[in-house]
mmCIF file of C-alpha atoms in Angstrom:
data_model
loop_
_atom_site.group_PDB
_atom_site.id
_atom_site.type_symbol
_atom_site.label_atom_id
_atom_site.label_comp_id
_atom_site.label_asym_id
_atom_site.label_seq_id
_atom_site.Cartn_x
_atom_site.Cartn_y
_atom_site.Cartn_z
ATOM 1 C CA ALA N 1 -6.682 -0.079 0.582
ATOM 2 C CA GLN N 2 -8.925 1.676 3.011
ATOM 3 C CA SER N 3 -8.606 5.346 3.954
ATOM 4 C CA VAL N 4 -9.935 7.670 6.644
ATOM 5 C CA THR N 5 -10.919 11.325 6.487
ATOM 6 C CA GLN N 6 -11.366 13.443 9.570
ATOM 7 C CA LEU N 7 -13.121 16.546 8.390
ATOM 8 C CA ASP N 8 -12.109 18.894 11.197
ATOM 9 C CA SER N 9 -8.496 19.435 12.196
ATOM 10 C CA GLN N 10 -9.437 21.514 15.249
ATOM 11 C CA VAL N 11 -12.616 21.726 17.309
ATOM 12 C CA PRO N 12 -12.765 24.318 20.101
ATOM 13 C CA VAL N 13 -15.738 24.065 22.461
ATOM 14 C CA PHE N 14 -16.739 25.375 25.856
ATOM 15 C CA GLU N 15 -17.006 23.106 28.851
ATOM 16 C CA GLU N 16 -20.339 21.274 29.178
ATOM 17 C CA ALA N 17 -21.184 21.874 25.519
ATOM 18 C CA PRO N 18 -21.906 18.937 23.170
ATOM 19 C CA VAL N 19 -19.332 17.953 20.588
ATOM 20 C CA GLU N 20 -19.173 15.860 17.421
ATOM 21 C CA LEU N 21 -15.922 14.839 15.760
ATOM 22 C CA ARG N 22 -16.513 13.666 12.227
ATOM 23 C CA CYS N 23 -14.954 10.659 10.542
ATOM 24 C CA ASN N 24 -15.591 9.170 7.118
ATOM 25 C CA TYR N 25 -13.897 6.148 5.637
ATOM 26 C CA SER N 26 -13.584 4.378 2.329
ATOM 27 C CA SER N 27 -13.076 0.682 1.812
ATOM 28 C CA SER N 28 -14.089 -1.976 -0.674
ATOM 29 C CA VAL N 29 -14.526 -4.610 2.038
ATOM 30 C CA SER N 30 -16.040 -4.880 5.479
ATOM 31 C CA VAL N 31 -14.156 -2.908 8.073
ATOM 32 C CA TYR N 32 -13.632 -2.480 11.758
ATOM 33 C CA LEU N 33 -13.650 1.067 13.099
ATOM 34 C CA PHE N 34 -11.887 2.649 16.030
ATOM 35 C CA TRP N 35 -11.406 5.934 17.823
ATOM 36 C CA TYR N 36 -8.105 6.503 19.606
ATOM 37 C CA VAL N 37 -7.295 9.400 21.935
ATOM 38 C CA GLN N 38 -3.918 10.976 22.590
ATOM 39 C CA TYR N 39 -3.726 13.188 25.665
ATOM 40 C CA PRO N 40 -0.915 15.749 25.848
ATOM 41 C CA ASN N 41 2.478 14.065 26.200
ATOM 42 C CA GLN N 42 0.940 10.587 26.270
ATOM 43 C CA GLY N 43 0.674 7.652 23.870
ATOM 44 C CA LEU N 44 -2.351 6.614 21.836
ATOM 45 C CA GLN N 45 -5.131 4.894 23.774
ATOM 46 C CA LEU N 46 -8.164 3.076 22.455
ATOM 47 C CA LEU N 47 -11.350 5.034 23.165
ATOM 48 C CA LEU N 48 -13.945 2.782 21.546
ATOM 49 C CA LYS N 49 -14.367 0.320 18.722
ATOM 50 C CA TYR N 50 -16.933 -1.117 16.336
ATOM 51 C CA LEU N 51 -16.316 -4.707 15.307
ATOM 52 C CA SER N 52 -19.847 -6.043 14.753
ATOM 53 C CA GLY N 53 -23.325 -6.016 16.274
ATOM 54 C CA SER N 54 -24.911 -2.818 17.538
ATOM 55 C CA THR N 55 -23.920 0.155 15.442
ATOM 56 C CA LEU N 56 -23.837 2.451 18.481
ATOM 57 C CA VAL N 57 -20.788 1.944 20.683
ATOM 58 C CA GLU N 58 -19.893 3.714 23.891
ATOM 59 C CA SER N 59 -16.791 4.425 25.933
ATOM 60 C CA ILE N 60 -16.508 4.494 29.704
ATOM 61 C CA ASN N 61 -16.036 8.273 29.805
ATOM 62 C CA GLY N 62 -19.236 9.287 28.031
ATOM 63 C CA PHE N 63 -18.206 9.274 24.378
ATOM 64 C CA GLU N 64 -20.203 7.351 21.803
ATOM 65 C CA ALA N 65 -19.867 6.682 18.095
ATOM 66 C CA GLU N 66 -22.310 5.344 15.553
ATOM 67 C CA PHE N 67 -21.339 3.228 12.575
ATOM 68 C CA ASN N 68 -23.323 4.322 9.530
ATOM 69 C CA LYS N 69 -22.619 1.996 6.635
ATOM 70 C CA SER N 70 -24.657 3.888 4.050
ATOM 71 C CA GLN N 71 -22.827 7.118 4.804
ATOM 72 C CA THR N 72 -19.508 5.377 5.513
ATOM 73 C CA SER N 73 -19.172 7.379 8.706
ATOM 74 C CA PHE N 74 -18.187 6.775 12.302
ATOM 75 C CA HIS N 75 -18.686 10.137 14.017
ATOM 76 C CA LEU N 76 -17.708 10.548 17.668
ATOM 77 C CA ARG N 77 -20.027 12.423 20.019
ATOM 78 C CA LYS N 78 -20.261 13.502 23.633
ATOM 79 C CA PRO N 79 -23.272 15.392 25.033
ATOM 80 C CA SER N 80 -21.268 17.389 27.597
ATOM 81 C CA VAL N 81 -17.477 17.753 27.477
ATOM 82 C CA HIS N 82 -15.044 18.380 30.308
ATOM 83 C CA ILE N 83 -11.752 20.229 30.400
ATOM 84 C CA SER N 84 -10.062 16.843 30.755
ATOM 85 C CA ASP N 85 -11.344 15.784 27.327
ATOM 86 C CA THR N 86 -8.848 18.132 25.692
ATOM 87 C CA ALA N 87 -6.777 15.854 23.466
ATOM 88 C CA GLU N 88 -6.104 14.722 19.906
ATOM 89 C CA TYR N 89 -8.639 12.216 18.603
ATOM 90 C CA PHE N 90 -7.832 9.794 15.779
ATOM 91 C CA CYS N 91 -10.301 7.759 13.784
ATOM 92 C CA ALA N 92 -8.934 4.489 12.398
ATOM 93 C CA VAL N 93 -10.174 1.780 10.050
ATOM 94 C CA SER N 94 -9.021 -1.801 9.684
ATOM 95 C CA ASP N 95 -9.952 -4.257 6.953
ATOM 96 C CA ASN N 96 -8.485 -7.196 8.852
ATOM 97 C CA ASN N 97 -5.103 -6.681 7.198
ATOM 98 C CA ASP N 98 -3.820 -3.379 8.468
ATOM 99 C CA MET N 99 -5.009 -0.277 10.275
ATOM 100 C CA ARG N 100 -5.030 3.211 8.775
ATOM 101 C CA PHE N 101 -5.480 6.417 10.748
ATOM 102 C CA GLY N 102 -7.015 9.763 9.964
ATOM 103 C CA ALA N 103 -5.051 12.974 10.368
ATOM 104 C CA GLY N 104 -6.584 13.641 13.757
ATOM 105 C CA THR N 105 -8.882 16.231 15.321
ATOM 106 C CA ARG N 106 -7.602 18.398 18.120
ATOM 107 C CA LEU N 107 -10.400 18.931 20.642
ATOM 108 C CA THR N 108 -9.829 21.911 22.923
ATOM 109 C CA VAL N 109 -12.290 22.381 25.769
ATOM 110 C CA LYS N 110 -12.348 25.889 27.193
ATOM 111 C CA PRO N 111 -13.708 26.909 30.611
ATOM 112 C CA GLU F 1 -0.498 -7.094 31.693
ATOM 113 C CA ALA F 2 2.648 -5.260 30.681
ATOM 114 C CA GLY F 3 2.201 -2.859 27.807
ATOM 115 C CA VAL F 4 4.196 -2.349 24.642
ATOM 116 C CA ALA F 5 7.714 -1.264 25.553
ATOM 117 C CA GLN F 6 9.763 1.030 23.350
ATOM 118 C CA SER F 7 13.228 2.477 23.684
ATOM 119 C CA PRO F 8 14.773 4.924 23.625
ATOM 120 C CA ARG F 9 12.134 7.504 24.536
ATOM 121 C CA TYR F 10 13.994 10.321 22.829
ATOM 122 C CA LYS F 11 16.791 10.468 20.284
ATOM 123 C CA ILE F 12 18.583 13.387 18.663
ATOM 124 C CA ILE F 13 20.912 12.737 15.736
ATOM 125 C CA GLU F 14 22.457 14.661 12.892
ATOM 126 C CA LYS F 15 21.368 14.081 9.326
ATOM 127 C CA ARG F 16 23.137 11.249 7.551
ATOM 128 C CA GLN F 17 23.649 9.417 10.841
ATOM 129 C CA SER F 18 21.962 6.113 11.579
ATOM 130 C CA VAL F 19 19.540 5.277 14.379
ATOM 131 C CA ALA F 20 17.707 2.216 15.671
ATOM 132 C CA PHE F 21 14.544 1.842 17.706
ATOM 133 C CA TRP F 22 13.504 -1.171 19.713
ATOM 134 C CA CYS F 23 10.062 -2.540 20.523
ATOM 135 C CA ASN F 24 8.887 -5.331 22.788
ATOM 136 C CA PRO F 25 5.213 -6.118 22.147
ATOM 137 C CA ILE F 26 2.657 -7.463 24.569
ATOM 138 C CA SER F 27 3.268 -11.134 25.223
ATOM 139 C CA GLY F 28 1.272 -13.326 22.867
ATOM 140 C CA HIS F 29 0.515 -10.603 20.332
ATOM 141 C CA ALA F 30 1.394 -12.015 16.934
ATOM 142 C CA THR F 31 0.909 -8.789 15.016
ATOM 143 C CA LEU F 32 3.367 -5.924 15.384
ATOM 144 C CA TYR F 33 3.244 -2.536 13.693
ATOM 145 C CA TRP F 34 5.604 0.395 13.260
ATOM 146 C CA TYR F 35 3.992 3.766 12.652
ATOM 147 C CA GLN F 36 5.521 7.161 11.936
ATOM 148 C CA GLN F 37 3.691 10.165 13.383
ATOM 149 C CA ILE F 38 4.913 13.506 12.081
ATOM 150 C CA LEU F 39 3.901 16.511 14.171
ATOM 151 C CA GLY F 40 0.338 17.536 13.368
ATOM 152 C CA GLN F 41 -0.469 14.390 11.399
ATOM 153 C CA GLY F 42 -2.002 11.012 12.081
ATOM 154 C CA PRO F 43 0.107 7.887 12.442
ATOM 155 C CA LYS F 44 1.291 6.464 9.128
ATOM 156 C CA LEU F 45 1.877 2.734 8.869
ATOM 157 C CA LEU F 46 5.463 1.895 7.972
ATOM 158 C CA ILE F 47 5.476 -1.877 8.349
ATOM 159 C CA GLN F 48 3.323 -4.649 9.756
ATOM 160 C CA PHE F 49 4.582 -8.043 10.917
ATOM 161 C CA GLN F 50 2.606 -11.201 11.525
ATOM 162 C CA ASN F 51 4.903 -13.238 13.752
ATOM 163 C CA ASN F 52 8.268 -12.811 12.004
ATOM 164 C CA GLY F 53 6.871 -12.335 8.508
ATOM 165 C CA VAL F 54 6.165 -9.007 6.813
ATOM 166 C CA VAL F 55 2.479 -8.454 5.972
ATOM 167 C CA ASP F 56 2.669 -4.903 4.629
ATOM 168 C CA ASP F 57 5.685 -2.675 4.038
ATOM 169 C CA SER F 58 4.293 -0.712 1.120
ATOM 170 C CA GLN F 59 4.854 2.655 2.808
ATOM 171 C CA LEU F 60 8.322 1.914 4.165
ATOM 172 C CA PRO F 61 11.053 3.972 2.438
ATOM 173 C CA LYS F 62 13.198 0.943 1.800
ATOM 174 C CA ASP F 63 16.191 2.909 0.573
ATOM 175 C CA ARG F 64 16.822 4.087 4.130
ATOM 176 C CA PHE F 65 14.428 2.310 6.489
ATOM 177 C CA SER F 66 14.620 -1.334 7.522
ATOM 178 C CA ALA F 67 12.877 -3.405 10.152
ATOM 179 C CA GLU F 68 13.113 -6.901 11.437
ATOM 180 C CA ARG F 69 11.330 -9.091 13.920
ATOM 181 C CA LEU F 70 13.566 -12.016 14.610
ATOM 182 C CA LYS F 71 11.917 -14.919 16.432
ATOM 183 C CA GLY F 72 8.554 -13.201 16.094
ATOM 184 C CA VAL F 73 8.767 -11.211 19.328
ATOM 185 C CA ASP F 74 10.924 -8.073 19.630
ATOM 186 C CA SER F 75 11.399 -5.786 16.682
ATOM 187 C CA THR F 76 13.891 -3.142 15.622
ATOM 188 C CA LEU F 77 13.400 -0.299 13.169
ATOM 189 C CA LYS F 78 16.492 1.288 11.637
ATOM 190 C CA ILE F 79 17.039 4.434 9.641
ATOM 191 C CA GLN F 80 20.274 4.820 7.710
ATOM 192 C CA PRO F 81 21.058 7.508 6.714
ATOM 193 C CA ALA F 82 18.589 9.815 8.444
ATOM 194 C CA LYS F 83 17.128 12.906 6.787
ATOM 195 C CA LEU F 84 15.639 16.005 8.358
ATOM 196 C CA GLU F 85 12.148 14.936 7.296
ATOM 197 C CA ASP F 86 12.475 11.763 9.362
ATOM 198 C CA SER F 87 11.928 13.829 12.511
ATOM 199 C CA ALA F 88 8.812 12.294 14.039
ATOM 200 C CA VAL F 89 7.511 10.036 16.757
ATOM 201 C CA TYR F 90 7.949 6.373 15.906
ATOM 202 C CA LEU F 91 5.205 4.281 17.418
ATOM 203 C CA CYS F 92 5.207 0.555 17.911
ATOM 204 C CA ALA F 93 1.925 -1.276 18.411
ATOM 205 C CA SER F 94 0.880 -4.880 18.816
ATOM 206 C CA SER F 95 -2.389 -6.748 18.648
ATOM 207 C CA LEU F 96 -4.123 -10.070 18.548
ATOM 208 C CA GLN F 97 -5.955 -11.047 15.355
ATOM 209 C CA ASN F 98 -8.943 -8.753 14.696
ATOM 210 C CA SER F 99 -8.334 -6.830 17.900
ATOM 211 C CA PRO F 100 -7.517 -3.208 18.690
ATOM 212 C CA LEU F 101 -3.922 -2.068 18.667
ATOM 213 C CA HIS F 102 -2.018 -1.431 21.860
ATOM 214 C CA PHE F 103 0.542 1.331 21.460
ATOM 215 C CA GLY F 104 3.831 2.010 23.147
ATOM 216 C CA ASN F 105 4.751 5.525 24.248
ATOM 217 C CA GLY F 106 6.851 6.008 21.133
ATOM 218 C CA THR F 107 10.337 7.250 20.360
ATOM 219 C CA ARG F 108 10.635 10.926 19.521
ATOM 220 C CA LEU F 109 13.339 11.362 16.889
ATOM 221 C CA THR F 110 14.833 14.740 16.100
ATOM 222 C CA VAL F 111 17.161 14.972 13.117
ATOM 223 C CA THR F 112 19.261 18.134 13.025
#
């Protein structure tokens, strides 16, 4: 079965600074990759996904992630964060049978 | 479209009691998942249904947890008897084939 490792449990950054949340996965088959976001006191929401095609995928609020097959990574980046980006971010991998989540990275954006 | 509906939103029980959670997935979504999210951890898959059949229940503690999806639509997850370590948020999600999951708001269970 596939697995996901999120290397940083907490990432504190100042507003307008760039950020990268790291995600590595392991799987013996082709996978689909996702980032979900959980804002305080809210449910999980899909942020972006890689299913096929271009390895660089973007969300509507400025985040992007790049699928790197050789490094088995799917790191999430944003060039300039806002206070409102404070949330828990989960990387997830699916091999077409089930979806497994990483432990999460808590992004805290400080003024 | 209506989202994934879960109830109750919160539940507090004593250990050794039983509890049940209900989930109504998005209409037309054949795949339904139950996840357990313990505070500070990522969601852990408990069981996955495809229509009314079980696809994966390898991480479901079957001595105390059970789930069913009669008629391939709504689903219930039951814990009997509950333990302190079952305190968590129980998330239901649904999806189409090869599509992202849509999550409900979850049921926060506290076992005292």
